mmCIF file with all atom_site columns, C-alpha atoms in Angstrom:
data_model
loop_
_atom_site.group_PDB
_atom_site.id
_atom_site.type_symbol
_atom_site.label_atom_id
_atom_site.label_alt_id
_atom_site.label_comp_id
_atom_site.label_asym_id
_atom_site.label_entity_id
_atom_site.label_seq_id
_atom_site.pdbx_PDB_ins_code
_atom_site.Cartn_x
_atom_site.Cartn_y
_atom_site.Cartn_z
_atom_site.occupancy
_atom_site.B_iso_or_equiv
_atom_site.pdbx_formal_charge
_atom_site.auth_seq_id
_atom_site.auth_comp_id
_atom_site.auth_asym_id
_atom_site.auth_atom_id
_atom_site.pdbx_PDB_model_num
ATOM 1   C CA . GLU A 1 1   ? 0.168   0.196  -0.113  1.00 75.00 ? 1   GLU A CA 1
ATOM 2   C CA . LEU A 1 2   ? 1.175   3.789  -0.634  1.00 81.00 ? 2   LEU A CA 1
ATOM 3   C CA . LYS A 1 3   ? 2.099   5.886  2.037   1.00 89.00 ? 3   LYS A CA 1
ATOM 4   C CA . VAL A 1 4   ? 2.705   9.221  1.223   1.00 93.00 ? 4   VAL A CA 1
ATOM 5   C CA . GLU A 1 5   ? 3.913   10.828 4.622   1.00 95.00 ? 5   GLU A CA 1
ATOM 6   C CA . GLN A 1 6   ? 4.467   14.782 5.251   1.00 96.00 ? 6   GLN A CA 1
ATOM 7   C CA . ASN A 1 7   ? 6.656   16.388 7.948   1.00 96.00 ? 7   ASN A CA 1
ATOM 8   C CA . PRO A 1 8   ? 6.444   18.380 9.897   1.00 96.00 ? 8   PRO A CA 1
ATOM 9   C CA . LEU A 1 9   ? 2.563   18.197 9.956   1.00 95.00 ? 9   LEU A CA 1
ATOM 10  C CA . PHE A 1 10  ? 2.507   21.820 11.692  1.00 96.00 ? 10  PHE A CA 1
ATOM 11  C CA . LEU A 1 11  ? 5.310   24.793 11.186  1.00 94.00 ? 11  LEU A CA 1
ATOM 12  C CA . SER A 1 12  ? 5.445   27.909 12.683  1.00 95.00 ? 12  SER A CA 1
ATOM 13  C CA . MET A 1 13  ? 8.618   30.191 11.295  1.00 92.00 ? 13  MET A CA 1
ATOM 14  C CA . GLN A 1 14  ? 9.226   33.869 11.914  1.00 94.00 ? 14  GLN A CA 1
ATOM 15  C CA . GLU A 1 15  ? 9.000   35.790 8.379   1.00 96.00 ? 15  GLU A CA 1
ATOM 16  C CA . GLY A 1 16  ? 12.599  35.868 6.955   1.00 96.00 ? 16  GLY A CA 1
ATOM 17  C CA . LYS A 1 17  ? 13.716  32.562 7.606   1.00 96.00 ? 17  LYS A CA 1
ATOM 18  C CA . ASN A 1 18  ? 14.242  29.325 5.402   1.00 96.00 ? 18  ASN A CA 1
ATOM 19  C CA . TYR A 1 19  ? 12.711  26.304 6.022   1.00 95.00 ? 19  TYR A CA 1
ATOM 20  C CA . THR A 1 20  ? 11.761  22.818 4.390   1.00 97.00 ? 20  THR A CA 1
ATOM 21  C CA . ILE A 1 21  ? 8.721   20.307 4.110   1.00 97.00 ? 21  ILE A CA 1
ATOM 22  C CA . TYR A 1 22  ? 9.972   16.857 3.430   1.00 98.00 ? 22  TYR A CA 1
ATOM 23  C CA . CYS A 1 23  ? 7.288   14.696 1.612   1.00 97.00 ? 23  CYS A CA 1
ATOM 24  C CA . ASN A 1 24  ? 8.405   11.020 1.816   1.00 96.00 ? 24  ASN A CA 1
ATOM 25  C CA . TYR A 1 25  ? 6.735   7.791  -0.121  1.00 94.00 ? 25  TYR A CA 1
ATOM 26  C CA . SER A 1 26  ? 7.025   4.249  -0.819  1.00 91.00 ? 26  SER A CA 1
ATOM 27  C CA . THR A 1 27  ? 6.283   3.398  -4.118  1.00 82.00 ? 27  THR A CA 1
ATOM 28  C CA . THR A 1 28  ? 8.543   3.888  -7.243  1.00 80.00 ? 28  THR A CA 1
ATOM 29  C CA . SER A 1 29  ? 6.786   6.765  -8.993  1.00 79.00 ? 29  SER A CA 1
ATOM 30  C CA . ASP A 1 30  ? 8.483   8.809  -10.713 1.00 80.00 ? 30  ASP A CA 1
ATOM 31  C CA . ARG A 1 31  ? 5.562   11.707 -10.805 1.00 88.00 ? 31  ARG A CA 1
ATOM 32  C CA . LEU A 1 32  ? 5.284   14.454 -7.419  1.00 93.00 ? 32  LEU A CA 1
ATOM 33  C CA . TYR A 1 33  ? 2.735   17.102 -6.955  1.00 95.00 ? 33  TYR A CA 1
ATOM 34  C CA . TRP A 1 34  ? 2.971   20.291 -4.411  1.00 97.00 ? 34  TRP A CA 1
ATOM 35  C CA . TYR A 1 35  ? -0.500  22.108 -3.680  1.00 97.00 ? 35  TYR A CA 1
ATOM 36  C CA . ARG A 1 36  ? -1.563  24.159 -2.267  1.00 98.00 ? 36  ARG A CA 1
ATOM 37  C CA . GLN A 1 37  ? -4.134  24.958 0.003   1.00 97.00 ? 37  GLN A CA 1
ATOM 38  C CA . ASP A 1 38  ? -5.552  28.494 1.794   1.00 96.00 ? 38  ASP A CA 1
ATOM 39  C CA . PRO A 1 39  ? -7.804  28.057 4.957   1.00 93.00 ? 39  PRO A CA 1
ATOM 40  C CA . GLY A 1 40  ? -11.648 27.469 3.525   1.00 92.00 ? 40  GLY A CA 1
ATOM 41  C CA . LYS A 1 41  ? -10.559 27.266 0.550   1.00 95.00 ? 41  LYS A CA 1
ATOM 42  C CA . SER A 1 42  ? -9.994  24.695 -2.454  1.00 96.00 ? 42  SER A CA 1
ATOM 43  C CA . LEU A 1 43  ? -6.242  23.365 -3.745  1.00 96.00 ? 43  LEU A CA 1
ATOM 44  C CA . GLU A 1 44  ? -4.522  25.053 -6.559  1.00 95.00 ? 44  GLU A CA 1
ATOM 45  C CA . SER A 1 45  ? -1.609  23.445 -7.761  1.00 95.00 ? 45  SER A CA 1
ATOM 46  C CA . LEU A 1 46  ? 2.234   24.697 -7.110  1.00 96.00 ? 46  LEU A CA 1
ATOM 47  C CA . PHE A 1 47  ? 4.833   22.082 -8.966  1.00 96.00 ? 47  PHE A CA 1
ATOM 48  C CA . VAL A 1 48  ? 4.899   19.315 -10.606 1.00 93.00 ? 48  VAL A CA 1
ATOM 49  C CA . LEU A 1 49  ? 8.006   17.308 -10.705 1.00 93.00 ? 49  LEU A CA 1
ATOM 50  C CA . LEU A 1 50  ? 8.365   14.456 -13.232 1.00 87.00 ? 50  LEU A CA 1
ATOM 51  C CA . SER A 1 51  ? 11.744  12.557 -12.743 1.00 84.00 ? 51  SER A CA 1
ATOM 52  C CA . ASN A 1 52  ? 14.323  11.604 -10.999 1.00 85.00 ? 52  ASN A CA 1
ATOM 53  C CA . GLY A 1 53  ? 16.679  15.331 -10.217 1.00 87.00 ? 53  GLY A CA 1
ATOM 54  C CA . ALA A 1 54  ? 13.799  17.811 -10.709 1.00 90.00 ? 54  ALA A CA 1
ATOM 55  C CA . VAL A 1 55  ? 14.003  20.967 -9.423  1.00 94.00 ? 55  VAL A CA 1
ATOM 56  C CA . LYS A 1 56  ? 11.465  23.926 -9.895  1.00 95.00 ? 56  LYS A CA 1
ATOM 57  C CA . GLN A 1 57  ? 11.188  27.282 -8.623  1.00 97.00 ? 57  GLN A CA 1
ATOM 58  C CA . GLU A 1 58  ? 8.248   29.516 -7.653  1.00 95.00 ? 58  GLU A CA 1
ATOM 59  C CA . GLY A 1 59  ? 9.401   33.231 -6.044  1.00 96.00 ? 59  GLY A CA 1
ATOM 60  C CA . ARG A 1 60  ? 10.495  32.045 -2.402  1.00 97.00 ? 60  ARG A CA 1
ATOM 61  C CA . LEU A 1 61  ? 9.879   27.883 -2.975  1.00 97.00 ? 61  LEU A CA 1
ATOM 62  C CA . MET A 1 62  ? 11.414  25.735 -4.625  1.00 98.00 ? 62  MET A CA 1
ATOM 63  C CA . ALA A 1 63  ? 10.847  22.385 -5.210  1.00 98.00 ? 63  ALA A CA 1
ATOM 64  C CA . SER A 1 64  ? 12.724  19.094 -5.912  1.00 97.00 ? 64  SER A CA 1
ATOM 65  C CA . LEU A 1 65  ? 12.303  14.964 -6.429  1.00 95.00 ? 65  LEU A CA 1
ATOM 66  C CA . ASP A 1 66  ? 14.806  12.498 -5.700  1.00 94.00 ? 66  ASP A CA 1
ATOM 67  C CA . THR A 1 67  ? 13.292  9.309  -6.725  1.00 91.00 ? 67  THR A CA 1
ATOM 68  C CA . LYS A 1 68  ? 16.340  6.847  -5.576  1.00 92.00 ? 68  LYS A CA 1
ATOM 69  C CA . ALA A 1 69  ? 15.614  8.466  -2.216  1.00 93.00 ? 69  ALA A CA 1
ATOM 70  C CA . ARG A 1 70  ? 11.709  8.681  -2.367  1.00 93.00 ? 70  ARG A CA 1
ATOM 71  C CA . LEU A 1 71  ? 11.782  11.447 -1.262  1.00 95.00 ? 71  LEU A CA 1
ATOM 72  C CA . SER A 1 72  ? 10.828  15.204 -2.450  1.00 97.00 ? 72  SER A CA 1
ATOM 73  C CA . THR A 1 73  ? 11.850  18.840 -0.718  1.00 98.00 ? 73  THR A CA 1
ATOM 74  C CA . LEU A 1 74  ? 9.486   21.951 -0.628  1.00 98.00 ? 74  LEU A CA 1
ATOM 75  C CA . HIS A 1 75  ? 11.754  24.500 0.374   1.00 98.00 ? 75  HIS A CA 1
ATOM 76  C CA . ILE A 1 76  ? 10.966  28.121 1.732   1.00 97.00 ? 76  ILE A CA 1
ATOM 77  C CA . THR A 1 77  ? 13.268  31.031 1.577   1.00 97.00 ? 77  THR A CA 1
ATOM 78  C CA . ALA A 1 78  ? 12.953  34.051 3.210   1.00 96.00 ? 78  ALA A CA 1
ATOM 79  C CA . ALA A 1 79  ? 9.293   33.340 4.198   1.00 95.00 ? 79  ALA A CA 1
ATOM 80  C CA . VAL A 1 80  ? 6.612   35.947 4.444   1.00 96.00 ? 80  VAL A CA 1
ATOM 81  C CA . HIS A 1 81  ? 3.025   36.012 5.788   1.00 95.00 ? 81  HIS A CA 1
ATOM 82  C CA . ASP A 1 82  ? 1.429   34.709 2.144   1.00 95.00 ? 82  ASP A CA 1
ATOM 83  C CA . LEU A 1 83  ? 2.440   32.132 2.240   1.00 96.00 ? 83  LEU A CA 1
ATOM 84  C CA . SER A 1 84  ? 1.162   30.755 5.608   1.00 97.00 ? 84  SER A CA 1
ATOM 85  C CA . ALA A 1 85  ? -1.170  27.895 3.848   1.00 97.00 ? 85  ALA A CA 1
ATOM 86  C CA . THR A 1 86  ? -1.252  23.912 4.000   1.00 97.00 ? 86  THR A CA 1
ATOM 87  C CA . TYR A 1 87  ? 0.920   22.114 1.288   1.00 98.00 ? 87  TYR A CA 1
ATOM 88  C CA . PHE A 1 88  ? 0.491   19.079 0.364   1.00 97.00 ? 88  PHE A CA 1
ATOM 89  C CA . CYS A 1 89  ? 2.042   16.645 -2.070  1.00 97.00 ? 89  CYS A CA 1
ATOM 90  C CA . ALA A 1 90  ? 0.893   13.706 -3.976  1.00 95.00 ? 90  ALA A CA 1
ATOM 91  C CA . VAL A 1 91  ? 1.925   10.824 -5.772  1.00 93.00 ? 91  VAL A CA 1
ATOM 92  C CA . GLU A 1 92  ? 1.056   8.242  -8.490  1.00 88.00 ? 92  GLU A CA 1
ATOM 93  C CA . LEU A 1 93  ? -0.238  5.097  -7.391  1.00 84.00 ? 93  LEU A CA 1
ATOM 94  C CA . ALA A 1 94  ? 1.708   3.774  -9.907  1.00 79.00 ? 94  ALA A CA 1
ATOM 95  C CA . SER A 1 95  ? 3.006   5.062  -13.801 1.00 76.00 ? 95  SER A CA 1
ATOM 96  C CA . GLY A 1 96  ? 0.169   5.665  -15.728 1.00 79.00 ? 96  GLY A CA 1
ATOM 97  C CA . THR A 1 97  ? -2.851  4.832  -13.370 1.00 83.00 ? 97  THR A CA 1
ATOM 98  C CA . TYR A 1 98  ? -3.900  8.590  -12.377 1.00 87.00 ? 98  TYR A CA 1
ATOM 99  C CA . LYS A 1 99  ? -4.419  7.737  -9.384  1.00 89.00 ? 99  LYS A CA 1
ATOM 100 C CA . TYR A 1 100 ? -2.975  10.120 -6.942  1.00 91.00 ? 100 TYR A CA 1
ATOM 101 C CA . ILE A 1 101 ? -2.636  9.258  -2.831  1.00 92.00 ? 101 ILE A CA 1
ATOM 102 C CA . PHE A 1 102 ? -2.083  12.714 -0.963  1.00 94.00 ? 102 PHE A CA 1
ATOM 103 C CA . GLY A 1 103 ? 0.111   13.185 2.378   1.00 94.00 ? 103 GLY A CA 1
ATOM 104 C CA . THR A 1 104 ? -1.570  15.182 4.962   1.00 93.00 ? 104 THR A CA 1
ATOM 105 C CA . GLY A 1 105 ? -0.193  17.686 4.384   1.00 95.00 ? 105 GLY A CA 1
ATOM 106 C CA . THR A 1 106 ? 1.923   20.865 6.146   1.00 96.00 ? 106 THR A CA 1
ATOM 107 C CA . ARG A 1 107 ? 0.535   23.538 7.896   1.00 96.00 ? 107 ARG A CA 1
ATOM 108 C CA . LEU A 1 108 ? 2.330   26.571 7.843   1.00 96.00 ? 108 LEU A CA 1
ATOM 109 C CA . LYS A 1 109 ? 1.922   29.856 9.308   1.00 96.00 ? 109 LYS A CA 1
ATOM 110 C CA . VAL A 1 110 ? 4.372   32.547 8.691   1.00 96.00 ? 110 VAL A CA 1
ATOM 111 C CA . LEU A 1 111 ? 4.590   35.161 12.099  1.00 94.00 ? 111 LEU A CA 1
ATOM 112 C CA . ALA A 1 112 ? 5.374   38.177 11.827  1.00 86.00 ? 112 ALA A CA 1
ATOM 113 C CA . ASP B 2 1   ? -9.825  26.161 -10.932 1.00 51.00 ? 1   ASP B CA 1
ATOM 114 C CA . ALA B 2 2   ? -10.040 25.155 -14.930 1.00 59.00 ? 2   ALA B CA 1
ATOM 115 C CA . GLY B 2 3   ? -13.475 25.685 -15.042 1.00 89.00 ? 3   GLY B CA 1
ATOM 116 C CA . ILE B 2 4   ? -14.476 22.656 -11.971 1.00 96.00 ? 4   ILE B CA 1
ATOM 117 C CA . THR B 2 5   ? -17.381 23.308 -10.092 1.00 97.00 ? 5   THR B CA 1
ATOM 118 C CA . GLN B 2 6   ? -19.322 21.556 -7.645  1.00 98.00 ? 6   GLN B CA 1
ATOM 119 C CA . SER B 2 7   ? -23.010 21.791 -6.396  1.00 97.00 ? 7   SER B CA 1
ATOM 120 C CA . PRO B 2 8   ? -24.090 22.644 -3.862  1.00 97.00 ? 8   PRO B CA 1
ATOM 121 C CA . ARG B 2 9   ? -21.454 23.974 -2.128  1.00 97.00 ? 9   ARG B CA 1
ATOM 122 C CA . HIS B 2 10  ? -23.116 23.242 1.566   1.00 97.00 ? 10  HIS B CA 1
ATOM 123 C CA . LYS B 2 11  ? -25.228 20.500 2.356   1.00 98.00 ? 11  LYS B CA 1
ATOM 124 C CA . VAL B 2 12  ? -26.820 19.702 5.895   1.00 98.00 ? 12  VAL B CA 1
ATOM 125 C CA . THR B 2 13  ? -28.867 16.689 5.859   1.00 97.00 ? 13  THR B CA 1
ATOM 126 C CA . GLU B 2 14  ? -29.545 13.971 8.308   1.00 97.00 ? 14  GLU B CA 1
ATOM 127 C CA . THR B 2 15  ? -28.750 9.926  8.645   1.00 97.00 ? 15  THR B CA 1
ATOM 128 C CA . GLY B 2 16  ? -29.849 7.945  6.469   1.00 97.00 ? 16  GLY B CA 1
ATOM 129 C CA . THR B 2 17  ? -31.353 10.127 3.654   1.00 97.00 ? 17  THR B CA 1
ATOM 130 C CA . PRO B 2 18  ? -29.463 10.151 0.372   1.00 97.00 ? 18  PRO B CA 1
ATOM 131 C CA . VAL B 2 19  ? -27.109 12.682 -1.134  1.00 98.00 ? 19  VAL B CA 1
ATOM 132 C CA . THR B 2 20  ? -25.827 13.510 -4.612  1.00 98.00 ? 20  THR B CA 1
ATOM 133 C CA . LEU B 2 21  ? -22.999 16.503 -4.854  1.00 98.00 ? 21  LEU B CA 1
ATOM 134 C CA . ARG B 2 22  ? -22.501 17.140 -8.322  1.00 98.00 ? 22  ARG B CA 1
ATOM 135 C CA . CYS B 2 23  ? -19.560 17.956 -10.522 1.00 98.00 ? 23  CYS B CA 1
ATOM 136 C CA . HIS B 2 24  ? -18.868 19.855 -13.794 1.00 98.00 ? 24  HIS B CA 1
ATOM 137 C CA . GLN B 2 25  ? -16.373 20.788 -15.341 1.00 96.00 ? 25  GLN B CA 1
ATOM 138 C CA . THR B 2 26  ? -16.064 22.496 -18.998 1.00 95.00 ? 26  THR B CA 1
ATOM 139 C CA . GLU B 2 27  ? -12.122 21.473 -19.895 1.00 91.00 ? 27  GLU B CA 1
ATOM 140 C CA . ASN B 2 28  ? -12.822 18.323 -21.092 1.00 91.00 ? 28  ASN B CA 1
ATOM 141 C CA . HIS B 2 29  ? -10.570 17.159 -19.107 1.00 93.00 ? 29  HIS B CA 1
ATOM 142 C CA . ARG B 2 30  ? -10.640 12.287 -19.066 1.00 93.00 ? 30  ARG B CA 1
ATOM 143 C CA . TYR B 2 31  ? -9.788  11.992 -15.424 1.00 95.00 ? 31  TYR B CA 1
ATOM 144 C CA . MET B 2 32  ? -11.860 13.018 -12.856 1.00 96.00 ? 32  MET B CA 1
ATOM 145 C CA . TYR B 2 33  ? -11.605 12.617 -9.005  1.00 97.00 ? 33  TYR B CA 1
ATOM 146 C CA . TRP B 2 34  ? -13.960 12.818 -5.926  1.00 98.00 ? 34  TRP B CA 1
ATOM 147 C CA . TYR B 2 35  ? -11.926 13.306 -2.077  1.00 98.00 ? 35  TYR B CA 1
ATOM 148 C CA . ARG B 2 36  ? -12.969 13.360 1.144   1.00 98.00 ? 36  ARG B CA 1
ATOM 149 C CA . GLN B 2 37  ? -10.916 15.638 2.823   1.00 97.00 ? 37  GLN B CA 1
ATOM 150 C CA . ASP B 2 38  ? -10.994 15.178 7.454   1.00 94.00 ? 38  ASP B CA 1
ATOM 151 C CA . PRO B 2 39  ? -8.603  17.140 9.740   1.00 87.00 ? 39  PRO B CA 1
ATOM 152 C CA . GLY B 2 40  ? -5.511  14.691 10.488  1.00 82.00 ? 40  GLY B CA 1
ATOM 153 C CA . HIS B 2 41  ? -5.860  12.926 7.448   1.00 85.00 ? 41  HIS B CA 1
ATOM 154 C CA . GLY B 2 42  ? -5.397  15.055 4.158   1.00 88.00 ? 42  GLY B CA 1
ATOM 155 C CA . LEU B 2 43  ? -6.934  13.838 1.349   1.00 94.00 ? 43  LEU B CA 1
ATOM 156 C CA . ARG B 2 44  ? -8.249  10.883 0.483   1.00 95.00 ? 44  ARG B CA 1
ATOM 157 C CA . LEU B 2 45  ? -9.359  9.521  -2.665  1.00 95.00 ? 45  LEU B CA 1
ATOM 158 C CA . ILE B 2 46  ? -13.220 7.860  -3.163  1.00 97.00 ? 46  ILE B CA 1
ATOM 159 C CA . HIS B 2 47  ? -13.786 7.249  -6.363  1.00 97.00 ? 47  HIS B CA 1
ATOM 160 C CA . TYR B 2 48  ? -12.460 8.659  -9.505  1.00 95.00 ? 48  TYR B CA 1
ATOM 161 C CA . SER B 2 49  ? -13.425 7.665  -13.190 1.00 96.00 ? 49  SER B CA 1
ATOM 162 C CA . TYR B 2 50  ? -11.253 7.708  -16.674 1.00 93.00 ? 50  TYR B CA 1
ATOM 163 C CA . GLY B 2 51  ? -13.371 8.108  -18.851 1.00 92.00 ? 51  GLY B CA 1
ATOM 164 C CA . VAL B 2 52  ? -17.249 7.870  -19.772 1.00 94.00 ? 52  VAL B CA 1
ATOM 165 C CA . LYS B 2 53  ? -18.765 5.208  -17.632 1.00 92.00 ? 53  LYS B CA 1
ATOM 166 C CA . ASP B 2 54  ? -15.440 4.069  -16.281 1.00 94.00 ? 54  ASP B CA 1
ATOM 167 C CA . THR B 2 55  ? -15.008 4.177  -13.054 1.00 96.00 ? 55  THR B CA 1
ATOM 168 C CA . ASP B 2 56  ? -12.737 2.488  -9.986  1.00 94.00 ? 56  ASP B CA 1
ATOM 169 C CA . LYS B 2 57  ? -13.091 3.101  -6.004  1.00 94.00 ? 57  LYS B CA 1
ATOM 170 C CA . GLY B 2 58  ? -10.245 4.429  -4.410  1.00 93.00 ? 58  GLY B CA 1
ATOM 171 C CA . GLU B 2 59  ? -9.260  3.788  -0.421  1.00 90.00 ? 59  GLU B CA 1
ATOM 172 C CA . VAL B 2 60  ? -12.071 5.287  1.146   1.00 95.00 ? 60  VAL B CA 1
ATOM 173 C CA . SER B 2 61  ? -15.344 4.123  -1.201  1.00 96.00 ? 61  SER B CA 1
ATOM 174 C CA . ASP B 2 62  ? -17.378 2.193  1.299   1.00 96.00 ? 62  ASP B CA 1
ATOM 175 C CA . GLY B 2 63  ? -20.590 4.076  1.567   1.00 96.00 ? 63  GLY B CA 1
ATOM 176 C CA . TYR B 2 64  ? -20.238 6.167  -1.840  1.00 98.00 ? 64  TYR B CA 1
ATOM 177 C CA . SER B 2 65  ? -20.752 5.441  -5.271  1.00 97.00 ? 65  SER B CA 1
ATOM 178 C CA . VAL B 2 66  ? -20.495 7.601  -8.677  1.00 98.00 ? 66  VAL B CA 1
ATOM 179 C CA . SER B 2 67  ? -21.641 7.954  -12.194 1.00 97.00 ? 67  SER B CA 1
ATOM 180 C CA . ARG B 2 68  ? -20.150 9.675  -15.190 1.00 97.00 ? 68  ARG B CA 1
ATOM 181 C CA . SER B 2 69  ? -22.253 9.564  -17.794 1.00 96.00 ? 69  SER B CA 1
ATOM 182 C CA . LYS B 2 70  ? -20.813 12.572 -19.556 1.00 96.00 ? 70  LYS B CA 1
ATOM 183 C CA . THR B 2 71  ? -17.746 14.193 -19.623 1.00 95.00 ? 71  THR B CA 1
ATOM 184 C CA . GLU B 2 72  ? -18.257 17.355 -17.903 1.00 96.00 ? 72  GLU B CA 1
ATOM 185 C CA . ASP B 2 73  ? -20.244 15.891 -15.384 1.00 97.00 ? 73  ASP B CA 1
ATOM 186 C CA . PHE B 2 74  ? -19.214 13.451 -12.416 1.00 98.00 ? 74  PHE B CA 1
ATOM 187 C CA . LEU B 2 75  ? -21.556 12.241 -9.475  1.00 98.00 ? 75  LEU B CA 1
ATOM 188 C CA . LEU B 2 76  ? -20.906 10.999 -5.839  1.00 98.00 ? 76  LEU B CA 1
ATOM 189 C CA . THR B 2 77  ? -24.050 9.639  -4.073  1.00 98.00 ? 77  THR B CA 1
ATOM 190 C CA . LEU B 2 78  ? -23.834 8.602  -0.892  1.00 97.00 ? 78  LEU B CA 1
ATOM 191 C CA . GLU B 2 79  ? -26.945 5.951  -0.597  1.00 94.00 ? 79  GLU B CA 1
ATOM 192 C CA . SER B 2 80  ? -27.983 6.261  3.182   1.00 97.00 ? 80  SER B CA 1
ATOM 193 C CA . ALA B 2 81  ? -25.119 9.084  4.649   1.00 97.00 ? 81  ALA B CA 1
ATOM 194 C CA . THR B 2 82  ? -23.906 8.822  8.394   1.00 97.00 ? 82  THR B CA 1
ATOM 195 C CA . SER B 2 83  ? -22.351 10.522 10.254  1.00 97.00 ? 83  SER B CA 1
ATOM 196 C CA . SER B 2 84  ? -19.174 9.623  9.551   1.00 97.00 ? 84  SER B CA 1
ATOM 197 C CA . GLN B 2 85  ? -19.561 11.238 6.162   1.00 98.00 ? 85  GLN B CA 1
ATOM 198 C CA . THR B 2 86  ? -19.541 14.621 7.565   1.00 98.00 ? 86  THR B CA 1
ATOM 199 C CA . SER B 2 87  ? -16.587 16.026 5.959   1.00 98.00 ? 87  SER B CA 1
ATOM 200 C CA . VAL B 2 88  ? -15.325 18.640 2.718   1.00 98.00 ? 88  VAL B CA 1
ATOM 201 C CA . TYR B 2 89  ? -16.031 16.763 -0.247  1.00 98.00 ? 89  TYR B CA 1
ATOM 202 C CA . PHE B 2 90  ? -13.553 18.295 -3.279  1.00 98.00 ? 90  PHE B CA 1
ATOM 203 C CA . CYS B 2 91  ? -14.139 17.055 -7.041  1.00 98.00 ? 91  CYS B CA 1
ATOM 204 C CA . ALA B 2 92  ? -10.999 17.138 -9.007  1.00 97.00 ? 92  ALA B CA 1
ATOM 205 C CA . ALA B 2 93  ? -9.671  16.621 -12.919 1.00 95.00 ? 93  ALA B CA 1
ATOM 206 C CA . THR B 2 94  ? -6.876  16.541 -14.830 1.00 92.00 ? 94  THR B CA 1
ATOM 207 C CA . GLN B 2 95  ? -6.862  15.666 -19.148 1.00 84.00 ? 95  GLN B CA 1
ATOM 208 C CA . GLY B 2 96  ? -4.340  12.805 -18.608 1.00 75.00 ? 96  GLY B CA 1
ATOM 209 C CA . ALA B 2 97  ? -1.308  14.584 -20.375 1.00 72.00 ? 97  ALA B CA 1
ATOM 210 C CA . LEU B 2 98  ? 2.262   14.742 -19.754 1.00 72.00 ? 98  LEU B CA 1
ATOM 211 C CA . TYR B 2 99  ? 1.787   17.145 -16.446 1.00 73.00 ? 99  TYR B CA 1
ATOM 212 C CA . ASN B 2 100 ? -1.818  15.309 -15.161 1.00 79.00 ? 100 ASN B CA 1
ATOM 213 C CA . GLU B 2 101 ? -1.735  18.085 -12.219 1.00 88.00 ? 101 GLU B CA 1
ATOM 214 C CA . GLN B 2 102 ? -5.344  18.377 -11.047 1.00 93.00 ? 102 GLN B CA 1
ATOM 215 C CA . PHE B 2 103 ? -7.811  20.930 -10.676 1.00 94.00 ? 103 PHE B CA 1
ATOM 216 C CA . PHE B 2 104 ? -9.988  21.501 -8.167  1.00 97.00 ? 104 PHE B CA 1
ATOM 217 C CA . GLY B 2 105 ? -13.575 22.124 -7.875  1.00 97.00 ? 105 GLY B CA 1
ATOM 218 C CA . PRO B 2 106 ? -14.321 24.580 -4.270  1.00 97.00 ? 106 PRO B CA 1
ATOM 219 C CA . GLY B 2 107 ? -15.877 22.292 -2.248  1.00 97.00 ? 107 GLY B CA 1
ATOM 220 C CA . THR B 2 108 ? -18.759 21.094 -0.444  1.00 98.00 ? 108 THR B CA 1
ATOM 221 C CA . ARG B 2 109 ? -19.382 21.242 3.067   1.00 97.00 ? 109 ARG B CA 1
ATOM 222 C CA . LEU B 2 110 ? -21.536 18.600 4.138   1.00 98.00 ? 110 LEU B CA 1
ATOM 223 C CA . THR B 2 111 ? -22.881 17.594 7.352   1.00 98.00 ? 111 THR B CA 1
ATOM 224 C CA . VAL B 2 112 ? -25.126 14.661 8.381   1.00 97.00 ? 112 VAL B CA 1
ATOM 225 C CA . LEU B 2 113 ? -26.621 15.357 11.905  1.00 97.00 ? 113 LEU B CA 1
#
């Protein structure tokens, strides 16, 4: 059974600080997705990582994928309050199935 | 949101009653999904569809059924609602192309009393 584990589950950080969210998964999938959810809202796509070594950056967020370690990271640089949200990673169950398993999410709060 | 709507957006119902949630998309996405979101569990897949009349179970499908008679509509039915089905339900869709990122609807908050 595919498991997708995120840590930490909760993260409170000061503005201007750096931090990393980790996403570990238990299959050989080479596709990993990051989503953001604001409180009371829906999910929106942040990054699509399609292969080992993939790195994507958008503003203060950078995501990477290591398929050999079955690990993805979401790095936050110089956090600002607007980044406060819940971040989910998701993995395709098996290549070509188009079924996705989500992690439990990391709730990030950036304090001014 | 890639043109995905859900109805109703909020519903309160009583235990034992049937409930149908509707998801409608305008982008001709091939794959559609129903998830439920509960505190501490993230999103869990209930059912998904890989084409008209083609559906499959997810990890928490007991007590739910789905139907997809048209590309644009995916219905989720709770045959006899229970309090454990109180949740926020999200519909999602993806084209099934290279990136396969899912686009999500706004969610339906369902309360079963």
